[in-house]
PDB file of C-alpha atoms in Angstrom:
ATOM      1  CA  UNK A   1     -42.587 -53.596 -47.573  1.00  0.00           C
ATOM      2  CA  UNK A   2     -40.096 -54.317 -44.725  1.00  0.00           C
ATOM      3  CA  UNK A   3     -37.154 -54.554 -47.138  1.00  0.00           C
ATOM      4  CA  UNK A   4     -37.616 -50.883 -48.046  1.00  0.00           C
ATOM      5  CA  UNK A   5     -37.959 -49.663 -44.440  1.00  0.00           C
ATOM      6  CA  UNK A   6     -34.846 -51.428 -43.111  1.00  0.00           C
ATOM      7  CA  UNK A   7     -32.267 -49.276 -44.985  1.00  0.00           C
ATOM      8  CA  UNK A   8     -34.031 -46.122 -43.717  1.00  0.00           C
ATOM      9  CA  UNK A   9     -33.762 -47.293 -40.122  1.00  0.00           C
ATOM     10  CA  UNK A  10     -30.063 -48.078 -40.573  1.00  0.00           C
ATOM     11  CA  UNK A  11     -29.471 -44.662 -42.147  1.00  0.00           C
ATOM     12  CA  UNK A  12     -31.279 -42.946 -39.264  1.00  0.00           C
ATOM     13  CA  UNK A  13     -29.196 -44.787 -36.649  1.00  0.00           C
ATOM     14  CA  UNK A  14     -26.040 -43.919 -38.538  1.00  0.00           C
ATOM     15  CA  UNK A  15     -26.945 -40.206 -38.491  1.00  0.00           C
ATOM     16  CA  UNK A  16     -27.646 -40.323 -34.759  1.00  0.00           C
ATOM     17  CA  UNK A  17     -24.278 -42.030 -34.176  1.00  0.00           C
ATOM     18  CA  UNK A  18     -22.431 -39.424 -36.246  1.00  0.00           C
ATOM     19  CA  UNK A  19     -24.177 -36.526 -34.509  1.00  0.00           C
ATOM     20  CA  UNK A  20     -23.369 -38.025 -31.106  1.00  0.00           C
ATOM     21  CA  UNK A  21     -19.749 -38.593 -32.076  1.00  0.00           C
ATOM     22  CA  UNK A  22     -19.387 -35.023 -33.319  1.00  0.00           C
ATOM     23  CA  UNK A  23     -21.034 -33.747 -30.163  1.00  0.00           C
ATOM     24  CA  UNK A  24     -18.593 -35.728 -28.024  1.00  0.00           C
ATOM     25  CA  UNK A  25     -15.662 -34.315 -30.017  1.00  0.00           C
ATOM     26  CA  UNK A  26     -16.831 -30.746 -29.201  1.00  0.00           C
ATOM     27  CA  UNK A  27     -17.344 -31.467 -25.520  1.00  0.00           C
ATOM     28  CA  UNK A  28     -14.760 -29.446 -23.499  1.00  0.00           C
ATOM     29  CA  UNK A  29     -12.270 -31.316 -21.367  1.00  0.00           C
ATOM     30  CA  UNK A  30     -11.784 -28.461 -18.870  1.00  0.00           C
ATOM     31  CA  UNK A  31     -14.935 -27.919 -16.821  1.00  0.00           C
ATOM     32  CA  UNK A  32     -14.281 -25.517 -13.910  1.00  0.00           C
ATOM     33  CA  UNK A  33     -17.044 -25.092 -11.360  1.00  0.00           C
ATOM     34  CA  UNK A  34     -17.483 -21.429 -12.383  1.00  0.00           C
ATOM     35  CA  UNK A  35     -16.612 -19.361 -15.428  1.00  0.00           C
ATOM     36  CA  UNK A  36     -17.127 -15.927 -13.907  1.00  0.00           C
ATOM     37  CA  UNK A  37     -16.739 -14.542 -10.392  1.00  0.00           C
ATOM     38  CA  UNK A  38     -17.900 -11.135  -9.167  1.00  0.00           C
ATOM     39  CA  UNK A  39     -16.084  -9.457  -6.273  1.00  0.00           C
ATOM     40  CA  UNK A  40     -16.905  -6.365  -4.256  1.00  0.00           C
ATOM     41  CA  UNK A  41     -14.385  -3.546  -4.043  1.00  0.00           C
ATOM     42  CA  UNK A  42     -13.253  -4.614  -0.566  1.00  0.00           C
ATOM     43  CA  UNK A  43     -11.923  -7.853  -2.040  1.00  0.00           C
ATOM     44  CA  UNK A  44     -12.549 -11.412  -0.954  1.00  0.00           C
ATOM     45  CA  UNK A  45     -11.918 -15.094  -1.657  1.00  0.00           C
ATOM     46  CA  UNK A  46     -13.474 -17.651  -3.983  1.00  0.00           C
ATOM     47  CA  UNK A  47     -12.806 -21.333  -4.722  1.00  0.00           C
ATOM     48  CA  UNK A  48     -12.780 -22.813  -8.222  1.00  0.00           C
ATOM     49  CA  UNK A  49     -13.136 -26.588  -8.474  1.00  0.00           C
ATOM     50  CA  UNK A  50     -11.353 -28.351 -11.344  1.00  0.00           C
ATOM     51  CA  UNK A  51     -12.688 -31.554 -12.914  1.00  0.00           C
ATOM     52  CA  UNK A  52      -9.289 -32.904 -14.008  1.00  0.00           C
ATOM     53  CA  UNK A  53      -5.786 -32.663 -12.581  1.00  0.00           C
ATOM     54  CA  UNK A  54      -3.980 -32.130 -15.894  1.00  0.00           C
ATOM     55  CA  UNK A  55      -4.652 -28.379 -15.926  1.00  0.00           C
ATOM     56  CA  UNK A  56      -2.146 -25.514 -15.755  1.00  0.00           C
ATOM     57  CA  UNK A  57      -2.501 -21.756 -15.390  1.00  0.00           C
ATOM     58  CA  UNK A  58      -1.288 -20.624 -18.796  1.00  0.00           C
ATOM     59  CA  UNK A  59      -1.730 -16.862 -18.419  1.00  0.00           C
ATOM     60  CA  UNK A  60      -3.572 -14.102 -16.569  1.00  0.00           C
ATOM     61  CA  UNK A  61      -4.803 -11.166 -18.619  1.00  0.00           C
ATOM     62  CA  UNK A  62      -5.870  -7.675 -17.529  1.00  0.00           C
ATOM     63  CA  UNK A  63      -9.161  -7.017 -19.318  1.00  0.00           C
ATOM     64  CA  UNK A  64      -8.360  -3.312 -19.384  1.00  0.00           C
ATOM     65  CA  UNK A  65      -6.228  -3.333 -22.497  1.00  0.00           C
ATOM     66  CA  UNK A  66      -6.027  -7.151 -22.777  1.00  0.00           C
ATOM     67  CA  UNK A  67      -2.451  -7.154 -21.492  1.00  0.00           C
ATOM     68  CA  UNK A  68      -0.568  -9.953 -19.766  1.00  0.00           C
ATOM     69  CA  UNK A  69      -0.214  -9.444 -16.025  1.00  0.00           C
ATOM     70  CA  UNK A  70       3.222  -9.913 -14.512  1.00  0.00           C
ATOM     71  CA  UNK A  71       4.075 -10.730 -10.918  1.00  0.00           C
ATOM     72  CA  UNK A  72       5.566 -13.478  -8.743  1.00  0.00           C
ATOM     73  CA  UNK A  73       5.349 -17.246  -9.205  1.00  0.00           C
ATOM     74  CA  UNK A  74       5.902 -19.591  -6.238  1.00  0.00           C
ATOM     75  CA  UNK A  75       6.278 -23.311  -6.956  1.00  0.00           C
ATOM     76  CA  UNK A  76       5.746 -26.127  -4.498  1.00  0.00           C
ATOM     77  CA  UNK A  77       9.477 -26.903  -4.312  1.00  0.00           C
ATOM     78  CA  UNK A  78      10.247 -23.400  -3.009  1.00  0.00           C
ATOM     79  CA  UNK A  79      11.353 -21.680  -6.211  1.00  0.00           C
ATOM     80  CA  UNK A  80      10.309 -18.030  -6.604  1.00  0.00           C
ATOM     81  CA  UNK A  81      10.340 -16.135  -9.894  1.00  0.00           C
ATOM     82  CA  UNK A  82       9.675 -12.393  -9.725  1.00  0.00           C
ATOM     83  CA  UNK A  83       8.428  -9.917 -12.324  1.00  0.00           C
ATOM     84  CA  UNK A  84       7.437 -12.684 -14.702  1.00  0.00           C
ATOM     85  CA  UNK A  85       4.430 -13.708 -16.739  1.00  0.00           C
ATOM     86  CA  UNK A  86       2.006 -15.546 -14.461  1.00  0.00           C
ATOM     87  CA  UNK A  87       2.114 -19.235 -15.352  1.00  0.00           C
ATOM     88  CA  UNK A  88       1.864 -22.240 -13.035  1.00  0.00           C
ATOM     89  CA  UNK A  89       2.184 -25.928 -13.785  1.00  0.00           C
ATOM     90  CA  UNK A  90       1.271 -28.086 -10.829  1.00  0.00           C
ATOM     91  CA  UNK A  91       0.890 -26.820  -7.269  1.00  0.00           C
ATOM     92  CA  UNK A  92       2.002 -23.422  -5.962  1.00  0.00           C
ATOM     93  CA  UNK A  93       0.910 -19.794  -6.106  1.00  0.00           C
ATOM     94  CA  UNK A  94       0.933 -16.800  -8.451  1.00  0.00           C
ATOM     95  CA  UNK A  95       0.355 -13.237  -7.330  1.00  0.00           C
ATOM     96  CA  UNK A  96       0.446  -9.670  -8.524  1.00  0.00           C
ATOM     97  CA  UNK A  97       0.131  -6.969  -5.873  1.00  0.00           C
ATOM     98  CA  UNK A  98       0.032  -3.234  -6.522  1.00  0.00           C
ATOM     99  CA  UNK A  99      -0.279  -0.534  -3.859  1.00  0.00           C
ATOM    100  CA  UNK A 100      -4.003  -0.085  -4.603  1.00  0.00           C
ATOM    101  CA  UNK A 101      -5.175  -3.503  -5.890  1.00  0.00           C
ATOM    102  CA  UNK A 102      -3.959  -7.054  -6.449  1.00  0.00           C
ATOM    103  CA  UNK A 103      -4.682 -10.760  -6.281  1.00  0.00           C
ATOM    104  CA  UNK A 104      -3.283 -14.186  -5.396  1.00  0.00           C
ATOM    105  CA  UNK A 105      -4.205 -17.495  -6.956  1.00  0.00           C
ATOM    106  CA  UNK A 106      -3.276 -20.496  -4.833  1.00  0.00           C
ATOM    107  CA  UNK A 107      -3.331 -24.128  -5.921  1.00  0.00           C
ATOM    108  CA  UNK A 108      -2.738 -26.361  -2.929  1.00  0.00           C
ATOM    109  CA  UNK A 109      -4.482 -29.381  -4.414  1.00  0.00           C
ATOM    110  CA  UNK A 110      -4.802 -30.508  -8.053  1.00  0.00           C
ATOM    111  CA  UNK A 111      -8.591 -30.146  -7.967  1.00  0.00           C
ATOM    112  CA  UNK A 112      -8.951 -26.585  -6.641  1.00  0.00           C
ATOM    113  CA  UNK A 113      -7.874 -22.999  -7.187  1.00  0.00           C
ATOM    114  CA  UNK A 114      -8.330 -20.369  -4.482  1.00  0.00           C
ATOM    115  CA  UNK A 115      -8.639 -16.798  -5.788  1.00  0.00           C
ATOM    116  CA  UNK A 116      -7.831 -14.092  -3.216  1.00  0.00           C
ATOM    117  CA  UNK A 117      -8.489 -10.518  -4.334  1.00  0.00           C
ATOM    118  CA  UNK A 118      -7.155  -7.470  -2.485  1.00  0.00           C
ATOM    119  CA  UNK A 119      -9.136  -4.289  -1.958  1.00  0.00           C
ATOM    120  CA  UNK A 120      -9.518  -2.248  -5.142  1.00  0.00           C
ATOM    121  CA  UNK A 121      -8.686   1.393  -4.378  1.00  0.00           C
ATOM    122  CA  UNK A 122      -7.925   2.392  -7.978  1.00  0.00           C
ATOM    123  CA  UNK A 123     -11.165   4.286  -8.549  1.00  0.00           C
ATOM    124  CA  UNK A 124     -12.227   1.958 -11.394  1.00  0.00           C
ATOM    125  CA  UNK A 125     -13.341  -1.645 -11.837  1.00  0.00           C
ATOM    126  CA  UNK A 126     -10.587  -4.252 -12.019  1.00  0.00           C
ATOM    127  CA  UNK A 127     -11.316  -7.204 -14.286  1.00  0.00           C
ATOM    128  CA  UNK A 128      -8.913  -9.987 -15.181  1.00  0.00           C
ATOM    129  CA  UNK A 129      -9.038 -13.404 -16.819  1.00  0.00           C
ATOM    130  CA  UNK A 130      -7.409 -16.652 -15.686  1.00  0.00           C
ATOM    131  CA  UNK A 131      -6.475 -18.764 -18.705  1.00  0.00           C
ATOM    132  CA  UNK A 132      -6.447 -22.523 -17.996  1.00  0.00           C
ATOM    133  CA  UNK A 133      -4.847 -25.020 -20.353  1.00  0.00           C
ATOM    134  CA  UNK A 134      -5.020 -28.782 -20.754  1.00  0.00           C
ATOM    135  CA  UNK A 135      -3.352 -30.218 -23.848  1.00  0.00           C
ATOM    136  CA  UNK A 136      -4.323 -27.875 -26.680  1.00  0.00           C
ATOM    137  CA  UNK A 137      -7.529 -26.746 -25.006  1.00  0.00           C
ATOM    138  CA  UNK A 138      -7.868 -23.308 -23.372  1.00  0.00           C
ATOM    139  CA  UNK A 139     -10.584 -22.171 -20.985  1.00  0.00           C
ATOM    140  CA  UNK A 140     -11.057 -18.718 -19.434  1.00  0.00           C
ATOM    141  CA  UNK A 141     -12.382 -17.750 -16.016  1.00  0.00           C
ATOM    142  CA  UNK A 142     -13.159 -14.056 -15.595  1.00  0.00           C
ATOM    143  CA  UNK A 143     -12.848 -12.202 -12.285  1.00  0.00           C
ATOM    144  CA  UNK A 144     -14.910  -9.002 -12.147  1.00  0.00           C
ATOM    145  CA  UNK A 145     -14.068  -6.714  -9.235  1.00  0.00           C
ATOM    146  CA  UNK A 146     -15.910  -3.483  -8.551  1.00  0.00           C
ATOM    147  CA  UNK A 147     -14.086  -0.399  -7.353  1.00  0.00           C
ATOM    148  CA  UNK A 148     -14.110   0.278  -3.633  1.00  0.00           C
ATOM    149  CA  UNK A 149     -16.596   2.928  -2.563  1.00  0.00           C
ATOM    150  CA  UNK A 150     -14.067   4.168  -0.032  1.00  0.00           C
ATOM    151  CA  UNK A 151     -14.275   5.012   3.651  1.00  0.00           C
ATOM    152  CA  UNK A 152     -15.310   7.826   5.937  1.00  0.00           C
ATOM    153  CA  UNK A 153     -13.124   8.877   8.844  1.00  0.00           C
ATOM    154  CA  UNK A 154     -14.572   7.947  12.226  1.00  0.00           C
ATOM    155  CA  UNK A 155     -11.915   8.527  14.892  1.00  0.00           C
ATOM    156  CA  UNK A 156      -8.238   8.307  15.753  1.00  0.00           C
ATOM    157  CA  UNK A 157      -6.787   7.181  19.075  1.00  0.00           C
ATOM    158  CA  UNK A 158      -3.210   7.422  20.329  1.00  0.00           C
ATOM    159  CA  UNK A 159      -1.287   5.299  22.802  1.00  0.00           C
ATOM    160  CA  UNK A 160       2.273   4.840  23.996  1.00  0.00           C
ATOM    161  CA  UNK A 161       3.747   1.455  23.173  1.00  0.00           C
ATOM    162  CA  UNK A 162       7.129   0.008  24.138  1.00  0.00           C
ATOM    163  CA  UNK A 163       8.872   1.223  20.971  1.00  0.00           C
ATOM    164  CA  UNK A 164       7.485   4.783  21.225  1.00  0.00           C
ATOM    165  CA  UNK A 165       9.541   7.675  22.566  1.00  0.00           C
ATOM    166  CA  UNK A 166       9.763  11.347  23.519  1.00  0.00           C
ATOM    167  CA  UNK A 167      13.386  12.419  23.094  1.00  0.00           C
ATOM    168  CA  UNK A 168      15.684  15.408  22.678  1.00  0.00           C
ATOM    169  CA  UNK A 169      18.490  15.536  20.153  1.00  0.00           C
ATOM    170  CA  UNK A 170      20.741  18.112  18.486  1.00  0.00           C
ATOM    171  CA  UNK A 171      21.858  18.459  14.909  1.00  0.00           C
ATOM    172  CA  UNK A 172      23.997  20.853  12.922  1.00  0.00           C
ATOM    173  CA  UNK A 173      22.013  23.820  11.698  1.00  0.00           C
ATOM    174  CA  UNK A 174      21.802  25.040   8.127  1.00  0.00           C
ATOM    175  CA  UNK A 175      23.602  28.304   8.779  1.00  0.00           C
ATOM    176  CA  UNK A 176      27.389  28.400   9.065  1.00  0.00           C
ATOM    177  CA  UNK A 177      30.041  31.087   8.557  1.00  0.00           C
ATOM    178  CA  UNK A 178      33.680  31.199   7.478  1.00  0.00           C
ATOM    179  CA  UNK A 179      35.918  34.185   8.193  1.00  0.00           C
ATOM    180  CA  UNK A 180      39.425  35.313   7.327  1.00  0.00           C
ATOM    181  CA  UNK A 181      39.916  38.811   8.767  1.00  0.00           C
ATOM    182  CA  UNK A 182      42.775  41.040   9.924  1.00  0.00           C
ATOM    183  CA  UNK A 183      41.023  42.578  12.942  1.00  0.00           C
ATOM    184  CA  UNK A 184      38.334  41.297  15.316  1.00  0.00           C
ATOM    185  CA  UNK A 185      34.687  42.085  14.601  1.00  0.00           C
ATOM    186  CA  UNK A 186      31.192  41.458  15.876  1.00  0.00           C
ATOM    187  CA  UNK A 187      28.299  40.383  13.680  1.00  0.00           C
ATOM    188  CA  UNK A 188      24.606  39.646  14.268  1.00  0.00           C
ATOM    189  CA  UNK A 189      22.753  36.638  12.850  1.00  0.00           C
ATOM    190  CA  UNK A 190      19.788  34.359  13.453  1.00  0.00           C
ATOM    191  CA  UNK A 191      20.451  30.755  14.510  1.00  0.00           C
ATOM    192  CA  UNK A 192      17.269  29.238  13.064  1.00  0.00           C
ATOM    193  CA  UNK A 193      16.495  28.872   9.398  1.00  0.00           C
ATOM    194  CA  UNK A 194      12.866  28.252  10.412  1.00  0.00           C
ATOM    195  CA  UNK A 195      10.933  27.473  13.564  1.00  0.00           C
ATOM    196  CA  UNK A 196       8.289  25.213  12.057  1.00  0.00           C
ATOM    197  CA  UNK A 197       7.300  21.845  13.425  1.00  0.00           C
ATOM    198  CA  UNK A 198       6.932  18.865  11.126  1.00  0.00           C
ATOM    199  CA  UNK A 199       4.826  15.766  11.585  1.00  0.00           C
ATOM    200  CA  UNK A 200       3.822  12.743   9.549  1.00  0.00           C
ATOM    201  CA  UNK A 201       2.050   9.388   9.820  1.00  0.00           C
ATOM    202  CA  UNK A 202       3.540   6.050   8.865  1.00  0.00           C
ATOM    203  CA  UNK A 203       2.002   2.596   8.651  1.00  0.00           C
ATOM    204  CA  UNK A 204       2.851  -0.845   7.286  1.00  0.00           C
ATOM    205  CA  UNK A 205      -0.770  -1.208   6.121  1.00  0.00           C
ATOM    206  CA  UNK A 206      -0.669  -0.708   2.343  1.00  0.00           C
ATOM    207  CA  UNK A 207      -4.168   0.794   2.415  1.00  0.00           C
ATOM    208  CA  UNK A 208      -3.318   3.310   5.125  1.00  0.00           C
ATOM    209  CA  UNK A 209      -3.290   6.283   2.757  1.00  0.00           C
ATOM    210  CA  UNK A 210      -5.349   5.157  -0.250  1.00  0.00           C
ATOM    211  CA  UNK A 211      -8.914   5.423   1.086  1.00  0.00           C
ATOM    212  CA  UNK A 212      -9.497   9.195   0.883  1.00  0.00           C
ATOM    213  CA  UNK A 213      -8.529  12.575  -0.574  1.00  0.00           C
ATOM    214  CA  UNK A 214      -5.401  13.435   1.422  1.00  0.00           C
ATOM    215  CA  UNK A 215      -6.074  17.167   1.209  1.00  0.00           C
ATOM    216  CA  UNK A 216      -9.358  16.940   3.118  1.00  0.00           C
ATOM    217  CA  UNK A 217      -8.782  14.870   6.239  1.00  0.00           C
ATOM    218  CA  UNK A 218      -7.359  16.530   9.344  1.00  0.00           C
ATOM    219  CA  UNK A 219      -7.145  14.664  12.615  1.00  0.00           C
ATOM    220  CA  UNK A 220      -6.295  15.582  16.176  1.00  0.00           C
ATOM    221  CA  UNK A 221      -2.686  15.087  17.240  1.00  0.00           C
ATOM    222  CA  UNK A 222      -0.985  15.153  20.658  1.00  0.00           C
ATOM    223  CA  UNK A 223       0.267  18.463  21.988  1.00  0.00           C
ATOM    224  CA  UNK A 224       2.447  16.983  24.709  1.00  0.00           C
ATOM    225  CA  UNK A 225       3.607  13.858  26.503  1.00  0.00           C
ATOM    226  CA  UNK A 226       4.320  13.975  30.248  1.00  0.00           C
ATOM    227  CA  UNK A 227       4.979  10.956  32.456  1.00  0.00           C
ATOM    228  CA  UNK A 228       3.772   8.660  29.679  1.00  0.00           C
ATOM    229  CA  UNK A 229       0.466  10.521  29.458  1.00  0.00           C
ATOM    230  CA  UNK A 230      -0.684  12.036  26.154  1.00  0.00           C
ATOM    231  CA  UNK A 231      -2.243  15.512  26.252  1.00  0.00           C
ATOM    232  CA  UNK A 232      -4.274  17.418  23.662  1.00  0.00           C
ATOM    233  CA  UNK A 233      -5.049  21.085  23.198  1.00  0.00           C
ATOM    234  CA  UNK A 234      -6.866  21.096  19.855  1.00  0.00           C
ATOM    235  CA  UNK A 235      -3.823  20.679  17.592  1.00  0.00           C
ATOM    236  CA  UNK A 236      -4.580  19.039  14.255  1.00  0.00           C
ATOM    237  CA  UNK A 237      -2.560  17.640  11.384  1.00  0.00           C
ATOM    238  CA  UNK A 238      -3.283  16.430   7.873  1.00  0.00           C
ATOM    239  CA  UNK A 239      -3.512  12.638   7.813  1.00  0.00           C
ATOM    240  CA  UNK A 240      -1.018  11.793   5.105  1.00  0.00           C
ATOM    241  CA  UNK A 241       2.179   9.886   4.373  1.00  0.00           C
ATOM    242  CA  UNK A 242       3.666  13.283   3.454  1.00  0.00           C
ATOM    243  CA  UNK A 243       5.086  15.796   5.908  1.00  0.00           C
ATOM    244  CA  UNK A 244       2.733  18.330   7.464  1.00  0.00           C
ATOM    245  CA  UNK A 245       4.569  21.570   8.316  1.00  0.00           C
ATOM    246  CA  UNK A 246       3.063  24.092  10.725  1.00  0.00           C
ATOM    247  CA  UNK A 247       4.404  27.088  12.658  1.00  0.00           C
ATOM    248  CA  UNK A 248       5.306  26.899  16.327  1.00  0.00           C
ATOM    249  CA  UNK A 249       4.833  29.621  18.928  1.00  0.00           C
ATOM    250  CA  UNK A 250       8.588  30.167  19.108  1.00  0.00           C
ATOM    251  CA  UNK A 251       9.957  33.532  18.044  1.00  0.00           C
ATOM    252  CA  UNK A 252      13.119  34.067  16.059  1.00  0.00           C
ATOM    253  CA  UNK A 253      16.033  35.336  18.138  1.00  0.00           C
ATOM    254  CA  UNK A 254      19.062  37.360  17.139  1.00  0.00           C
ATOM    255  CA  UNK A 255      22.502  36.466  18.400  1.00  0.00           C
ATOM    256  CA  UNK A 256      25.963  37.986  18.062  1.00  0.00           C
ATOM    257  CA  UNK A 257      29.185  36.320  16.926  1.00  0.00           C
ATOM    258  CA  UNK A 258      32.517  37.686  18.082  1.00  0.00           C
ATOM    259  CA  UNK A 259      34.848  36.928  15.222  1.00  0.00           C
ATOM    260  CA  UNK A 260      38.587  36.750  16.049  1.00  0.00           C
ATOM    261  CA  UNK A 261      41.517  37.683  13.859  1.00  0.00           C
ATOM    262  CA  UNK A 262      42.477  35.164  11.197  1.00  0.00           C
ATOM    263  CA  UNK A 263      40.547  32.226   9.857  1.00  0.00           C
ATOM    264  CA  UNK A 264      37.583  30.870  11.785  1.00  0.00           C
ATOM    265  CA  UNK A 265      34.459  28.820  11.234  1.00  0.00           C
ATOM    266  CA  UNK A 266      31.152  29.097  13.114  1.00  0.00           C
ATOM    267  CA  UNK A 267      27.967  27.027  13.034  1.00  0.00           C
ATOM    268  CA  UNK A 268      24.928  26.403  15.227  1.00  0.00           C
ATOM    269  CA  UNK A 269      23.787  23.195  16.850  1.00  0.00           C
ATOM    270  CA  UNK A 270      19.997  23.223  17.009  1.00  0.00           C
ATOM    271  CA  UNK A 271      18.006  21.257  19.574  1.00  0.00           C
ATOM    272  CA  UNK A 272      14.857  19.355  18.563  1.00  0.00           C
ATOM    273  CA  UNK A 273      12.243  17.271  20.306  1.00  0.00           C
ATOM    274  CA  UNK A 274      11.103  14.082  18.574  1.00  0.00           C
ATOM    275  CA  UNK A 275       7.884  12.395  19.599  1.00  0.00           C
ATOM    276  CA  UNK A 276       6.717   9.023  18.321  1.00  0.00           C
ATOM    277  CA  UNK A 277       3.418   7.525  19.454  1.00  0.00           C
ATOM    278  CA  UNK A 278       1.166   4.753  18.161  1.00  0.00           C
ATOM    279  CA  UNK A 279      -2.195   5.449  16.558  1.00  0.00           C
ATOM    280  CA  UNK A 280      -5.312   3.436  15.763  1.00  0.00           C
ATOM    281  CA  UNK A 281      -7.451   4.892  12.981  1.00  0.00           C
ATOM    282  CA  UNK A 282     -11.088   3.775  12.678  1.00  0.00           C
ATOM    283  CA  UNK A 283     -12.916   4.118   9.343  1.00  0.00           C
ATOM    284  CA  UNK A 284     -16.466   3.409   8.184  1.00  0.00           C
ATOM    285  CA  UNK A 285     -16.915   1.575   4.883  1.00  0.00           C
ATOM    286  CA  UNK A 286     -19.183   3.660   2.643  1.00  0.00           C
ATOM    287  CA  UNK A 287     -20.889   0.563   1.199  1.00  0.00           C
ATOM    288  CA  UNK A 288     -21.142  -1.929   4.044  1.00  0.00           C
ATOM    289  CA  UNK A 289     -20.981   0.546   6.969  1.00  0.00           C
ATOM    290  CA  UNK A 290     -18.570  -1.875   8.642  1.00  0.00           C
ATOM    291  CA  UNK A 291     -15.557  -0.525  10.508  1.00  0.00           C
ATOM    292  CA  UNK A 292     -11.966  -0.879   9.392  1.00  0.00           C
ATOM    293  CA  UNK A 293      -8.925  -0.086  11.538  1.00  0.00           C
ATOM    294  CA  UNK A 294      -5.423   0.968  10.569  1.00  0.00           C
ATOM    295  CA  UNK A 295      -2.467   0.934  12.936  1.00  0.00           C
ATOM    296  CA  UNK A 296       0.660   3.027  12.627  1.00  0.00           C
ATOM    297  CA  UNK A 297       2.907   5.680  14.129  1.00  0.00           C
ATOM    298  CA  UNK A 298       2.603   9.451  14.362  1.00  0.00           C
ATOM    299  CA  UNK A 299       5.944  11.266  14.466  1.00  0.00           C
ATOM    300  CA  UNK A 300       6.527  14.945  15.226  1.00  0.00           C
ATOM    301  CA  UNK A 301       9.814  16.867  15.136  1.00  0.00           C
ATOM    302  CA  UNK A 302       9.811  20.320  16.726  1.00  0.00           C
ATOM    303  CA  UNK A 303      12.587  22.825  17.464  1.00  0.00           C
ATOM    304  CA  UNK A 304      12.809  23.563  21.182  1.00  0.00           C
ATOM    305  CA  UNK A 305      14.261  27.038  20.695  1.00  0.00           C
ATOM    306  CA  UNK A 306      17.570  26.027  22.278  1.00  0.00           C
ATOM    307  CA  UNK A 307      20.785  26.377  20.302  1.00  0.00           C
ATOM    308  CA  UNK A 308      24.559  26.418  20.813  1.00  0.00           C
ATOM    309  CA  UNK A 309      27.081  28.472  18.840  1.00  0.00           C
ATOM    310  CA  UNK A 310      30.086  26.348  17.916  1.00  0.00           C
ATOM    311  CA  UNK A 311      33.400  27.897  16.892  1.00  0.00           C
ATOM    312  CA  UNK A 312      35.977  25.858  15.022  1.00  0.00           C
ATOM    313  CA  UNK A 313      39.473  26.959  14.089  1.00  0.00           C
ATOM    314  CA  UNK A 314      39.726  26.971  10.349  1.00  0.00           C
ATOM    315  CA  UNK A 315      42.717  25.473   8.538  1.00  0.00           C
TER     316      UNK A 315
END
């Protein structure tokens, strides 16, 4: 009886050994601590722990269209490669930054990746995949970032810093005249092509003008600066990186030119006032209700109404 049971036991053990061996062959070598990370639209940071050191970043793929993402690669020895496919062997950093989204992946130690995601102001979700490679094995980690829900304007405050100014300057006007006549004459003209004032905002913050519809937000702006004090009288301007043009209270004036015999050339020098002051913009996040601040400069250029007629002798 036992002689018939013994081969069955051996066969059963052999099957278990084969199944275990096959299972071990299928066991992945790369075992990151996470396979998927979700990020809010405001961005954030996340750490990925790696179980082995022999891992490289082989590629990063934009899930919208499954296209390779290009950017900058920084290696530990100080080499920088720009506008290239994002690959990293060993320690260093890869990054791809647009004006309205972006990310950095930093590997300071062999056992960890730090994923830093910028705010997503594109108006749609931003999903990308980090492809890790060890030997012939590939493993993907997916980053899922929601779109930012945007911000609501709260307030804007102005101040005068050391690099701000309120200055007067002159520049050559757009109107000029050339004459070549046999007898003197008098003519009437207008020195100013227009009497509008122009203003604009500038900021080094890359999100300064991406959080809103630029056609809908108007903010208060200074009306004057006297003895380093800023004054307001209800003036407003569109908050935008573009130029906001508005009329002044100046009236166009007519002037006369006495033209001599022969060749002559006339032009106007126009006087302008340029004001530059610092601003601090406060916004409210529509999702978290937290505040966000943006610093920058507001610049206004206004004609003063003063001009000088310049006569040059023509060749």
